[in-house]
Amino acid sequence: MSNIISICGSLRKGSFNRMVVNLLPGLAPAGMSIKEGPPFAEFPIYNADIQNSTGFPAPVNVLADAIRTADGVIFCTPEYNFSLPGGLKNAIDWVSRLPNQPFAGKAVAIQSASPGPLGGARVQYDLRKMMVFLDALTLNKPEIFIGSCATRFDEKTGELKDEPTRTLLKQQLEAFAKFIAQHGCKASSR
Ligand SMILES: Cc1cc2nc3c(=O)[nH]c(=O)nc-3n(C[C@H](O)[C@H](O)[C@H](O)COP(=O)(O)O)c2cc1C
């Protein structure tokens, strides 16, 4: 059984990316369990003076431990101004400064949803670049860019109305399961 955590880059209640995150457990292949990771909304803005005086805030350690003990991480995030939402960038910045850096050797998959036509193509390449620096092992294909997402989801119920998107999500999760098996990505201890 592989234990995966999902991290949603959006904090808003009606988030399309959260609708995707909510679907993932039901789309996972046999032998894969997906749970949403601990929240990062309350992290202070990264400041090395905080780290050096009072230490890492407790919620940063909670997220870092969840990443370390997972077999893989799935990001599902909107694109803000052609890049990462500030809160998600801040969360990654915090956990990246910890000893036993949690993303090192970790299997990562990326998804994005946007009402725009490109579905968040540009945020994915910025996130991929950050994962390179952090020595994560990021799945290459299939990529999931859910463009025009407002037409694919029922905004009120969160229901995915678009079968090709469901199929693609399933295909990525199957590819991620194989990727984890092939690359021997192992959850590490705290
Ligand atoms: C500050 C900000 C910047 C945005 N920049 C982009 C962008 O560069 N590309 C894009 O496709 N959508 C952009 N959007 C629109 C978001 O894709 C849209 O608000 C989306 O619904 C956010 O994801 P969520 O529904 O998961 O919260 C931006 C939205 C905000 C609030």
JSON list of C-alpha atoms and ligand atoms in Angstrom, two decimals:
[
{"chain": "A", "resi": 1, "resn": "MET", "atom": "CA", "xyz": [0.00, 0.00, 0.00]},
{"chain": "A", "resi": 2, "resn": "SER", "atom": "CA", "xyz": [1.41, 3.43, -0.87]},
{"chain": "A", "resi": 3, "resn": "ASN", "atom": "CA", "xyz": [0.34, 6.35, 1.26]},
{"chain": "A", "resi": 4, "resn": "ILE", "atom": "CA", "xyz": [0.12, 9.61, -0.63]},
{"chain": "A", "resi": 5, "resn": "ILE", "atom": "CA", "xyz": [-0.66, 13.08, 0.62]},
{"chain": "A", "resi": 6, "resn": "SER", "atom": "CA", "xyz": [-2.24, 15.80, -1.49]},
{"chain": "A", "resi": 7, "resn": "ILE", "atom": "CA", "xyz": [-1.48, 19.50, -1.06]},
{"chain": "A", "resi": 8, "resn": "CYS", "atom": "CA", "xyz": [-3.94, 22.03, -2.40]},
{"chain": "A", "resi": 9, "resn": "GLY", "atom": "CA", "xyz": [-2.39, 25.35, -3.41]},
{"chain": "A", "resi": 10, "resn": "SER", "atom": "CA", "xyz": [-5.65, 27.27, -3.01]},
{"chain": "A", "resi": 11, "resn": "LEU", "atom": "CA", "xyz": [-7.01, 28.46, 0.32]},
{"chain": "A", "resi": 12, "resn": "ARG", "atom": "CA", "xyz": [-10.42, 29.61, -0.84]},
{"chain": "A", "resi": 13, "resn": "LYS", "atom": "CA", "xyz": [-13.56, 27.72, 0.10]},
{"chain": "A", "resi": 14, "resn": "GLY", "atom": "CA", "xyz": [-14.96, 27.31, -3.41]},
{"chain": "A", "resi": 15, "resn": "SER", "atom": "CA", "xyz": [-11.62, 26.33, -4.93]},
{"chain": "A", "resi": 16, "resn": "PHE", "atom": "CA", "xyz": [-11.66, 24.28, -8.14]},
{"chain": "A", "resi": 17, "resn": "ASN", "atom": "CA", "xyz": [-8.28, 22.80, -7.21]},
{"chain": "A", "resi": 18, "resn": "ARG", "atom": "CA", "xyz": [-9.76, 21.60, -3.93]},
{"chain": "A", "resi": 19, "resn": "MET", "atom": "CA", "xyz": [-12.58, 19.97, -5.90]},
{"chain": "A", "resi": 20, "resn": "VAL", "atom": "CA", "xyz": [-9.88, 18.01, -7.73]},
{"chain": "A", "resi": 21, "resn": "VAL", "atom": "CA", "xyz": [-8.12, 17.14, -4.46]},
{"chain": "A", "resi": 22, "resn": "ASN", "atom": "CA", "xyz": [-11.42, 15.91, -3.03]},
{"chain": "A", "resi": 23, "resn": "LEU", "atom": "CA", "xyz": [-11.86, 13.56, -5.99]},
{"chain": "A", "resi": 24, "resn": "LEU", "atom": "CA", "xyz": [-8.44, 11.94, -5.78]},
{"chain": "A", "resi": 25, "resn": "PRO", "atom": "CA", "xyz": [-9.11, 9.29, -3.09]},
{"chain": "A", "resi": 26, "resn": "GLY", "atom": "CA", "xyz": [-11.94, 7.88, -5.20]},
{"chain": "A", "resi": 27, "resn": "LEU", "atom": "CA", "xyz": [-9.81, 7.78, -8.35]},
{"chain": "A", "resi": 28, "resn": "ALA", "atom": "CA", "xyz": [-6.73, 6.14, -6.83]},
{"chain": "A", "resi": 29, "resn": "PRO", "atom": "CA", "xyz": [-5.72, 2.73, -8.14]},
{"chain": "A", "resi": 30, "resn": "ALA", "atom": "CA", "xyz": [-5.82, -0.33, -5.90]},
{"chain": "A", "resi": 31, "resn": "GLY", "atom": "CA", "xyz": [-3.02, -0.18, -3.35]},
{"chain": "A", "resi": 32, "resn": "MET", "atom": "CA", "xyz": [-2.84, 3.62, -3.22]},
{"chain": "A", "resi": 33, "resn": "SER", "atom": "CA", "xyz": [-4.38, 5.69, -0.44]},
{"chain": "A", "resi": 34, "resn": "ILE", "atom": "CA", "xyz": [-4.57, 9.48, -0.84]},
{"chain": "A", "resi": 35, "resn": "LYS", "atom": "CA", "xyz": [-5.26, 11.86, 2.05]},
{"chain": "A", "resi": 36, "resn": "GLU", "atom": "CA", "xyz": [-5.01, 15.60, 2.18]},
{"chain": "A", "resi": 37, "resn": "GLY", "atom": "CA", "xyz": [-1.88, 16.82, 3.98]},
{"chain": "A", "resi": 38, "resn": "PRO", "atom": "CA", "xyz": [-1.90, 19.12, 7.03]},
{"chain": "A", "resi": 39, "resn": "PRO", "atom": "CA", "xyz": [-2.82, 22.78, 6.40]},
{"chain": "A", "resi": 40, "resn": "PHE", "atom": "CA", "xyz": [-0.33, 25.58, 5.79]},
{"chain": "A", "resi": 41, "resn": "ALA", "atom": "CA", "xyz": [-2.71, 28.57, 5.86]},
{"chain": "A", "resi": 42, "resn": "GLU", "atom": "CA", "xyz": [-1.50, 29.72, 9.27]},
{"chain": "A", "resi": 43, "resn": "PHE", "atom": "CA", "xyz": [2.25, 29.60, 8.51]},
{"chain": "A", "resi": 44, "resn": "PRO", "atom": "CA", "xyz": [3.83, 33.01, 9.11]},
{"chain": "A", "resi": 45, "resn": "ILE", "atom": "CA", "xyz": [5.56, 34.56, 6.11]},
{"chain": "A", "resi": 46, "resn": "TYR", "atom": "CA", "xyz": [9.00, 32.97, 6.00]},
{"chain": "A", "resi": 47, "resn": "ASN", "atom": "CA", "xyz": [11.59, 34.98, 7.85]},
{"chain": "A", "resi": 48, "resn": "ALA", "atom": "CA", "xyz": [14.93, 33.45, 8.84]},
{"chain": "A", "resi": 49, "resn": "ASP", "atom": "CA", "xyz": [14.82, 35.52, 12.05]},
{"chain": "A", "resi": 50, "resn": "ILE", "atom": "CA", "xyz": [11.79, 33.50, 13.22]},
{"chain": "A", "resi": 51, "resn": "GLN", "atom": "CA", "xyz": [13.60, 30.26, 12.43]},
{"chain": "A", "resi": 52, "resn": "ASN", "atom": "CA", "xyz": [16.71, 31.46, 14.27]},
{"chain": "A", "resi": 53, "resn": "SER", "atom": "CA", "xyz": [14.93, 32.83, 17.34]},
{"chain": "A", "resi": 54, "resn": "THR", "atom": "CA", "xyz": [11.81, 30.83, 18.20]},
{"chain": "A", "resi": 55, "resn": "GLY", "atom": "CA", "xyz": [12.53, 27.98, 15.77]},
{"chain": "A", "resi": 56, "resn": "PHE", "atom": "CA", "xyz": [10.26, 26.40, 13.20]},
{"chain": "A", "resi": 57, "resn": "PRO", "atom": "CA", "xyz": [6.55, 27.00, 13.89]},
{"chain": "A", "resi": 58, "resn": "ALA", "atom": "CA", "xyz": [4.81, 23.80, 15.01]},
{"chain": "A", "resi": 59, "resn": "PRO", "atom": "CA", "xyz": [2.53, 23.55, 11.91]},
{"chain": "A", "resi": 60, "resn": "VAL", "atom": "CA", "xyz": [5.63, 23.63, 9.68]},
{"chain": "A", "resi": 61, "resn": "ASN", "atom": "CA", "xyz": [6.97, 20.53, 11.43]},
{"chain": "A", "resi": 62, "resn": "VAL", "atom": "CA", "xyz": [3.56, 18.87, 11.16]},
{"chain": "A", "resi": 63, "resn": "LEU", "atom": "CA", "xyz": [3.50, 19.34, 7.37]},
{"chain": "A", "resi": 64, "resn": "ALA", "atom": "CA", "xyz": [7.15, 18.32, 7.04]},
{"chain": "A", "resi": 65, "resn": "ASP", "atom": "CA", "xyz": [6.54, 15.10, 9.00]},
{"chain": "A", "resi": 66, "resn": "ALA", "atom": "CA", "xyz": [3.52, 14.30, 6.82]},
{"chain": "A", "resi": 67, "resn": "ILE", "atom": "CA", "xyz": [5.67, 14.72, 3.69]},
{"chain": "A", "resi": 68, "resn": "ARG", "atom": "CA", "xyz": [8.53, 12.65, 5.11]},
{"chain": "A", "resi": 69, "resn": "THR", "atom": "CA", "xyz": [6.29, 9.79, 6.12]},
{"chain": "A", "resi": 70, "resn": "ALA", "atom": "CA", "xyz": [4.32, 9.74, 2.85]},
{"chain": "A", "resi": 71, "resn": "ASP", "atom": "CA", "xyz": [5.35, 7.63, -0.14]},
{"chain": "A", "resi": 72, "resn": "GLY", "atom": "CA", "xyz": [4.53, 10.53, -2.43]},
{"chain": "A", "resi": 73, "resn": "VAL", "atom": "CA", "xyz": [3.06, 14.01, -2.64]},
{"chain": "A", "resi": 74, "resn": "ILE", "atom": "CA", "xyz": [0.48, 15.30, -5.14]},
{"chain": "A", "resi": 75, "resn": "PHE", "atom": "CA", "xyz": [0.25, 19.05, -5.58]},
{"chain": "A", "resi": 76, "resn": "CYS", "atom": "CA", "xyz": [-2.94, 20.45, -7.04]},
{"chain": "A", "resi": 77, "resn": "THR", "atom": "CA", "xyz": [-2.64, 24.18, -7.37]},
{"chain": "A", "resi": 78, "resn": "PRO", "atom": "CA", "xyz": [-3.92, 27.25, -9.14]},
{"chain": "A", "resi": 79, "resn": "GLU", "atom": "CA", "xyz": [-1.60, 29.54, -11.08]},
{"chain": "A", "resi": 80, "resn": "TYR", "atom": "CA", "xyz": [-1.27, 33.08, -9.71]},
{"chain": "A", "resi": 81, "resn": "ASN", "atom": "CA", "xyz": [0.35, 35.62, -11.99]},
{"chain": "A", "resi": 82, "resn": "PHE", "atom": "CA", "xyz": [1.98, 32.86, -14.05]},
{"chain": "A", "resi": 83, "resn": "SER", "atom": "CA", "xyz": [3.51, 31.23, -10.95]},
{"chain": "A", "resi": 84, "resn": "LEU", "atom": "CA", "xyz": [2.79, 29.71, -7.52]},
{"chain": "A", "resi": 85, "resn": "PRO", "atom": "CA", "xyz": [0.23, 31.15, -5.11]},
{"chain": "A", "resi": 86, "resn": "GLY", "atom": "CA", "xyz": [2.15, 32.93, -2.34]},
{"chain": "A", "resi": 87, "resn": "GLY", "atom": "CA", "xyz": [0.83, 30.67, 0.42]},
{"chain": "A", "resi": 88, "resn": "LEU", "atom": "CA", "xyz": [2.03, 27.50, -1.27]},
{"chain": "A", "resi": 89, "resn": "LYS", "atom": "CA", "xyz": [5.43, 29.01, -2.10]},
{"chain": "A", "resi": 90, "resn": "ASN", "atom": "CA", "xyz": [5.72, 30.11, 1.53]},
{"chain": "A", "resi": 91, "resn": "ALA", "atom": "CA", "xyz": [4.84, 26.62, 2.79]},
{"chain": "A", "resi": 92, "resn": "ILE", "atom": "CA", "xyz": [7.46, 25.00, 0.56]},
{"chain": "A", "resi": 93, "resn": "ASP", "atom": "CA", "xyz": [10.02, 27.62, 1.60]},
{"chain": "A", "resi": 94, "resn": "TRP", "atom": "CA", "xyz": [9.43, 26.84, 5.29]},
{"chain": "A", "resi": 95, "resn": "VAL", "atom": "CA", "xyz": [9.67, 23.05, 5.05]},
{"chain": "A", "resi": 96, "resn": "SER", "atom": "CA", "xyz": [12.67, 23.30, 2.73]},
{"chain": "A", "resi": 97, "resn": "ARG", "atom": "CA", "xyz": [14.78, 24.86, 5.50]},
{"chain": "A", "resi": 98, "resn": "LEU", "atom": "CA", "xyz": [14.38, 21.92, 7.86]},
{"chain": "A", "resi": 99, "resn": "PRO", "atom": "CA", "xyz": [17.12, 19.37, 8.47]},
{"chain": "A", "resi": 100, "resn": "ASN", "atom": "CA", "xyz": [16.24, 16.05, 6.77]},
{"chain": "A", "resi": 101, "resn": "GLN", "atom": "CA", "xyz": [14.65, 18.18, 4.04]},
{"chain": "A", "resi": 102, "resn": "PRO", "atom": "CA", "xyz": [11.30, 16.49, 3.42]},
{"chain": "A", "resi": 103, "resn": "PHE", "atom": "CA", "xyz": [11.18, 16.64, -0.37]},
{"chain": "A", "resi": 104, "resn": "ALA", "atom": "CA", "xyz": [14.59, 15.02, -0.93]},
{"chain": "A", "resi": 105, "resn": "GLY", "atom": "CA", "xyz": [14.03, 11.75, -2.81]},
{"chain": "A", "resi": 106, "resn": "LYS", "atom": "CA", "xyz": [10.24, 12.18, -2.54]},
{"chain": "A", "resi": 107, "resn": "ALA", "atom": "CA", "xyz": [7.97, 11.19, -5.42]},
{"chain": "A", "resi": 108, "resn": "VAL", "atom": "CA", "xyz": [5.91, 14.19, -6.53]},
{"chain": "A", "resi": 109, "resn": "ALA", "atom": "CA", "xyz": [3.06, 14.61, -9.01]},
{"chain": "A", "resi": 110, "resn": "ILE", "atom": "CA", "xyz": [1.60, 17.92, -10.13]},
{"chain": "A", "resi": 111, "resn": "GLN", "atom": "CA", "xyz": [-1.90, 18.95, -11.20]},
{"chain": "A", "resi": 112, "resn": "SER", "atom": "CA", "xyz": [-3.45, 22.34, -11.78]},
{"chain": "A", "resi": 113, "resn": "ALA", "atom": "CA", "xyz": [-6.88, 23.71, -12.59]},
{"chain": "A", "resi": 114, "resn": "SER", "atom": "CA", "xyz": [-7.77, 27.13, -13.93]},
{"chain": "A", "resi": 115, "resn": "PRO", "atom": "CA", "xyz": [-10.81, 28.75, -15.48]},
{"chain": "A", "resi": 116, "resn": "GLY", "atom": "CA", "xyz": [-8.36, 29.97, -18.14]},
{"chain": "A", "resi": 117, "resn": "PRO", "atom": "CA", "xyz": [-7.61, 27.94, -21.27]},
{"chain": "A", "resi": 118, "resn": "LEU", "atom": "CA", "xyz": [-4.10, 26.74, -20.32]},
{"chain": "A", "resi": 119, "resn": "GLY", "atom": "CA", "xyz": [-5.12, 25.21, -17.00]},
{"chain": "A", "resi": 120, "resn": "GLY", "atom": "CA", "xyz": [-2.12, 26.52, -15.09]},
{"chain": "A", "resi": 121, "resn": "ALA", "atom": "CA", "xyz": [0.67, 25.41, -17.41]},
{"chain": "A", "resi": 122, "resn": "ARG", "atom": "CA", "xyz": [3.07, 28.03, -16.15]},
{"chain": "A", "resi": 123, "resn": "VAL", "atom": "CA", "xyz": [2.70, 27.36, -12.43]},
{"chain": "A", "resi": 124, "resn": "GLN", "atom": "CA", "xyz": [3.58, 23.73, -13.05]},
{"chain": "A", "resi": 125, "resn": "TYR", "atom": "CA", "xyz": [6.96, 24.53, -14.56]},
{"chain": "A", "resi": 126, "resn": "ASP", "atom": "CA", "xyz": [7.81, 26.87, -11.70]},
{"chain": "A", "resi": 127, "resn": "LEU", "atom": "CA", "xyz": [6.78, 24.20, -9.18]},
{"chain": "A", "resi": 128, "resn": "ARG", "atom": "CA", "xyz": [8.77, 21.57, -11.09]},
{"chain": "A", "resi": 129, "resn": "LYS", "atom": "CA", "xyz": [11.83, 23.86, -10.97]},
{"chain": "A", "resi": 130, "resn": "MET", "atom": "CA", "xyz": [11.48, 24.22, -7.20]},
{"chain": "A", "resi": 131, "resn": "MET", "atom": "CA", "xyz": [11.24, 20.44, -6.88]},
{"chain": "A", "resi": 132, "resn": "VAL", "atom": "CA", "xyz": [14.49, 20.11, -8.86]},
{"chain": "A", "resi": 133, "resn": "PHE", "atom": "CA", "xyz": [16.25, 22.29, -6.32]},
{"chain": "A", "resi": 134, "resn": "LEU", "atom": "CA", "xyz": [14.78, 20.23, -3.49]},
{"chain": "A", "resi": 135, "resn": "ASP", "atom": "CA", "xyz": [15.88, 16.89, -5.05]},
{"chain": "A", "resi": 136, "resn": "ALA", "atom": "CA", "xyz": [12.34, 15.59, -5.37]},
{"chain": "A", "resi": 137, "resn": "LEU", "atom": "CA", "xyz": [11.56, 13.00, -8.04]},
{"chain": "A", "resi": 138, "resn": "THR", "atom": "CA", "xyz": [8.77, 14.57, -10.07]},
{"chain": "A", "resi": 139, "resn": "LEU", "atom": "CA", "xyz": [6.59, 12.50, -12.39]},
{"chain": "A", "resi": 140, "resn": "ASN", "atom": "CA", "xyz": [6.91, 13.74, -15.98]},
{"chain": "A", "resi": 141, "resn": "LYS", "atom": "CA", "xyz": [3.80, 12.38, -17.67]},
{"chain": "A", "resi": 142, "resn": "PRO", "atom": "CA", "xyz": [0.86, 12.45, -18.00]},
{"chain": "A", "resi": 143, "resn": "GLU", "atom": "CA", "xyz": [0.62, 16.12, -17.16]},
{"chain": "A", "resi": 144, "resn": "ILE", "atom": "CA", "xyz": [-2.72, 17.34, -15.81]},
{"chain": "A", "resi": 145, "resn": "PHE", "atom": "CA", "xyz": [-3.73, 20.85, -16.84]},
{"chain": "A", "resi": 146, "resn": "ILE", "atom": "CA", "xyz": [-7.45, 21.26, -16.22]},
{"chain": "A", "resi": 147, "resn": "GLY", "atom": "CA", "xyz": [-8.26, 24.26, -18.40]},
{"chain": "A", "resi": 148, "resn": "SER", "atom": "CA", "xyz": [-11.67, 25.95, -18.53]},
{"chain": "A", "resi": 149, "resn": "CYS", "atom": "CA", "xyz": [-12.34, 24.22, -15.22]},
{"chain": "A", "resi": 150, "resn": "ALA", "atom": "CA", "xyz": [-15.50, 26.21, -14.53]},
{"chain": "A", "resi": 151, "resn": "THR", "atom": "CA", "xyz": [-17.16, 24.34, -17.40]},
{"chain": "A", "resi": 152, "resn": "ARG", "atom": "CA", "xyz": [-15.98, 20.92, -16.16]},
{"chain": "A", "resi": 153, "resn": "PHE", "atom": "CA", "xyz": [-17.05, 21.17, -12.53]},
{"chain": "A", "resi": 154, "resn": "ASP", "atom": "CA", "xyz": [-20.38, 21.95, -10.94]},
{"chain": "A", "resi": 155, "resn": "GLU", "atom": "CA", "xyz": [-19.35, 24.93, -8.81]},
{"chain": "A", "resi": 156, "resn": "LYS", "atom": "CA", "xyz": [-22.09, 24.28, -6.25]},
{"chain": "A", "resi": 157, "resn": "THR", "atom": "CA", "xyz": [-21.56, 20.56, -5.66]},
{"chain": "A", "resi": 158, "resn": "GLY", "atom": "CA", "xyz": [-17.93, 20.12, -6.71]},
{"chain": "A", "resi": 159, "resn": "GLU", "atom": "CA", "xyz": [-19.01, 17.31, -9.04]},
{"chain": "A", "resi": 160, "resn": "LEU", "atom": "CA", "xyz": [-16.72, 16.67, -12.03]},
{"chain": "A", "resi": 161, "resn": "LYS", "atom": "CA", "xyz": [-18.94, 16.63, -15.10]},
{"chain": "A", "resi": 162, "resn": "ASP", "atom": "CA", "xyz": [-16.19, 15.90, -17.62]},
{"chain": "A", "resi": 163, "resn": "GLU", "atom": "CA", "xyz": [-15.32, 12.24, -18.25]},
{"chain": "A", "resi": 164, "resn": "PRO", "atom": "CA", "xyz": [-12.04, 12.84, -20.16]},
{"chain": "A", "resi": 165, "resn": "THR", "atom": "CA", "xyz": [-10.71, 14.79, -17.16]},
{"chain": "A", "resi": 166, "resn": "ARG", "atom": "CA", "xyz": [-11.64, 11.92, -14.82]},
{"chain": "A", "resi": 167, "resn": "THR", "atom": "CA", "xyz": [-9.87, 9.45, -17.12]},
{"chain": "A", "resi": 168, "resn": "LEU", "atom": "CA", "xyz": [-6.74, 11.59, -17.27]},
{"chain": "A", "resi": 169, "resn": "LEU", "atom": "CA", "xyz": [-6.63, 11.96, -13.50]},
{"chain": "A", "resi": 170, "resn": "LYS", "atom": "CA", "xyz": [-6.91, 8.17, -13.13]},
{"chain": "A", "resi": 171, "resn": "GLN", "atom": "CA", "xyz": [-4.15, 7.69, -15.70]},
{"chain": "A", "resi": 172, "resn": "GLN", "atom": "CA", "xyz": [-1.84, 10.04, -13.84]},
{"chain": "A", "resi": 173, "resn": "LEU", "atom": "CA", "xyz": [-2.48, 8.27, -10.53]},
{"chain": "A", "resi": 174, "resn": "GLU", "atom": "CA", "xyz": [-1.73, 4.89, -12.17]},
{"chain": "A", "resi": 175, "resn": "ALA", "atom": "CA", "xyz": [1.46, 6.32, -13.66]},
{"chain": "A", "resi": 176, "resn": "PHE", "atom": "CA", "xyz": [2.38, 7.73, -10.25]},
{"chain": "A", "resi": 177, "resn": "ALA", "atom": "CA", "xyz": [1.90, 4.32, -8.62]},
{"chain": "A", "resi": 178, "resn": "LYS", "atom": "CA", "xyz": [4.26, 2.75, -11.20]},
{"chain": "A", "resi": 179, "resn": "PHE", "atom": "CA", "xyz": [6.72, 5.63, -10.82]},
{"chain": "A", "resi": 180, "resn": "ILE", "atom": "CA", "xyz": [6.87, 5.10, -7.05]},
{"chain": "A", "resi": 181, "resn": "ALA", "atom": "CA", "xyz": [7.37, 1.35, -7.52]},
{"chain": "A", "resi": 182, "resn": "GLN", "atom": "CA", "xyz": [10.08, 1.82, -10.18]},
{"chain": "A", "resi": 183, "resn": "HIS", "atom": "CA", "xyz": [12.05, 4.51, -8.42]},
{"chain": "A", "resi": 184, "resn": "GLY", "atom": "CA", "xyz": [11.85, 2.90, -5.03]},
{"chain": "A", "resi": 185, "resn": "CYS", "atom": "CA", "xyz": [10.68, 6.15, -3.42]},
{"chain": "A", "resi": 186, "resn": "LYS", "atom": "CA", "xyz": [10.32, 5.29, 0.20]},
{"chain": "A", "resi": 187, "resn": "ALA", "atom": "CA", "xyz": [8.72, 7.18, 3.02]},
{"chain": "A", "resi": 188, "resn": "SER", "atom": "CA", "xyz": [11.42, 8.23, 5.44]},
{"chain": "A", "resi": 189, "resn": "SER", "atom": "CA", "xyz": [11.23, 8.42, 9.18]},
{"chain": "A", "resi": 190, "resn": "ARG", "atom": "CA", "xyz": [10.82, 11.74, 10.93]},
{"chain": "B", "resi": 1, "resn": "LIG", "atom": "C1", "xyz": [-3.80, 36.77, -7.68]},
{"chain": "B", "resi": 1, "resn": "LIG", "atom": "C2", "xyz": [-4.36, 35.93, -8.80]},
{"chain": "B", "resi": 1, "resn": "LIG", "atom": "C3", "xyz": [-3.62, 35.71, -9.93]},
{"chain": "B", "resi": 1, "resn": "LIG", "atom": "C4", "xyz": [-4.09, 34.89, -10.94]},
{"chain": "B", "resi": 1, "resn": "LIG", "atom": "N1", "xyz": [-3.28, 34.60, -12.01]},
{"chain": "B", "resi": 1, "resn": "LIG", "atom": "C5", "xyz": [-3.65, 33.65, -12.89]},
{"chain": "B", "resi": 1, "resn": "LIG", "atom": "C6", "xyz": [-2.73, 33.18, -13.87]},
{"chain": "B", "resi": 1, "resn": "LIG", "atom": "O1", "xyz": [-1.62, 33.62, -13.99]},
{"chain": "B", "resi": 1, "resn": "LIG", "atom": "N2", "xyz": [-3.15, 32.17, -14.70]},
{"chain": "B", "resi": 1, "resn": "LIG", "atom": "C7", "xyz": [-4.40, 31.62, -14.60]},
{"chain": "B", "resi": 1, "resn": "LIG", "atom": "O2", "xyz": [-4.70, 30.70, -15.37]},
{"chain": "B", "resi": 1, "resn": "LIG", "atom": "N3", "xyz": [-5.30, 32.05, -13.69]},
{"chain": "B", "resi": 1, "resn": "LIG", "atom": "C8", "xyz": [-4.95, 33.04, -12.83]},
{"chain": "B", "resi": 1, "resn": "LIG", "atom": "N4", "xyz": [-5.81, 33.46, -11.85]},
{"chain": "B", "resi": 1, "resn": "LIG", "atom": "C9", "xyz": [-7.17, 32.93, -11.83]},
{"chain": "B", "resi": 1, "resn": "LIG", "atom": "C10", "xyz": [-7.22, 31.62, -11.07]},
{"chain": "B", "resi": 1, "resn": "LIG", "atom": "O3", "xyz": [-6.85, 30.56, -11.92]},
{"chain": "B", "resi": 1, "resn": "LIG", "atom": "C11", "xyz": [-8.65, 31.40, -10.55]},
{"chain": "B", "resi": 1, "resn": "LIG", "atom": "O4", "xyz": [-8.97, 32.39, -9.62]},
{"chain": "B", "resi": 1, "resn": "LIG", "atom": "C12", "xyz": [-8.82, 30.01, -9.97]},
{"chain": "B", "resi": 1, "resn": "LIG", "atom": "O5", "xyz": [-10.19, 29.77, -9.74]},
{"chain": "B", "resi": 1, "resn": "LIG", "atom": "C13", "xyz": [-8.04, 29.86, -8.67]},
{"chain": "B", "resi": 1, "resn": "LIG", "atom": "O6", "xyz": [-8.02, 28.51, -8.28]},
{"chain": "B", "resi": 1, "resn": "LIG", "atom": "P1", "xyz": [-9.03, 27.92, -7.19]},
{"chain": "B", "resi": 1, "resn": "LIG", "atom": "O7", "xyz": [-10.38, 27.91, -7.86]},
{"chain": "B", "resi": 1, "resn": "LIG", "atom": "O8", "xyz": [-8.52, 26.56, -6.91]},
{"chain": "B", "resi": 1, "resn": "LIG", "atom": "O9", "xyz": [-9.00, 28.84, -6.01]},
{"chain": "B", "resi": 1, "resn": "LIG", "atom": "C14", "xyz": [-5.36, 34.31, -10.84]},
{"chain": "B", "resi": 1, "resn": "LIG", "atom": "C15", "xyz": [-6.14, 34.55, -9.70]},
{"chain": "B", "resi": 1, "resn": "LIG", "atom": "C16", "xyz": [-5.64, 35.36, -8.69]},
{"chain": "B", "resi": 1, "resn": "LIG", "atom": "C17", "xyz": [-6.47, 35.56, -7.43]}
]
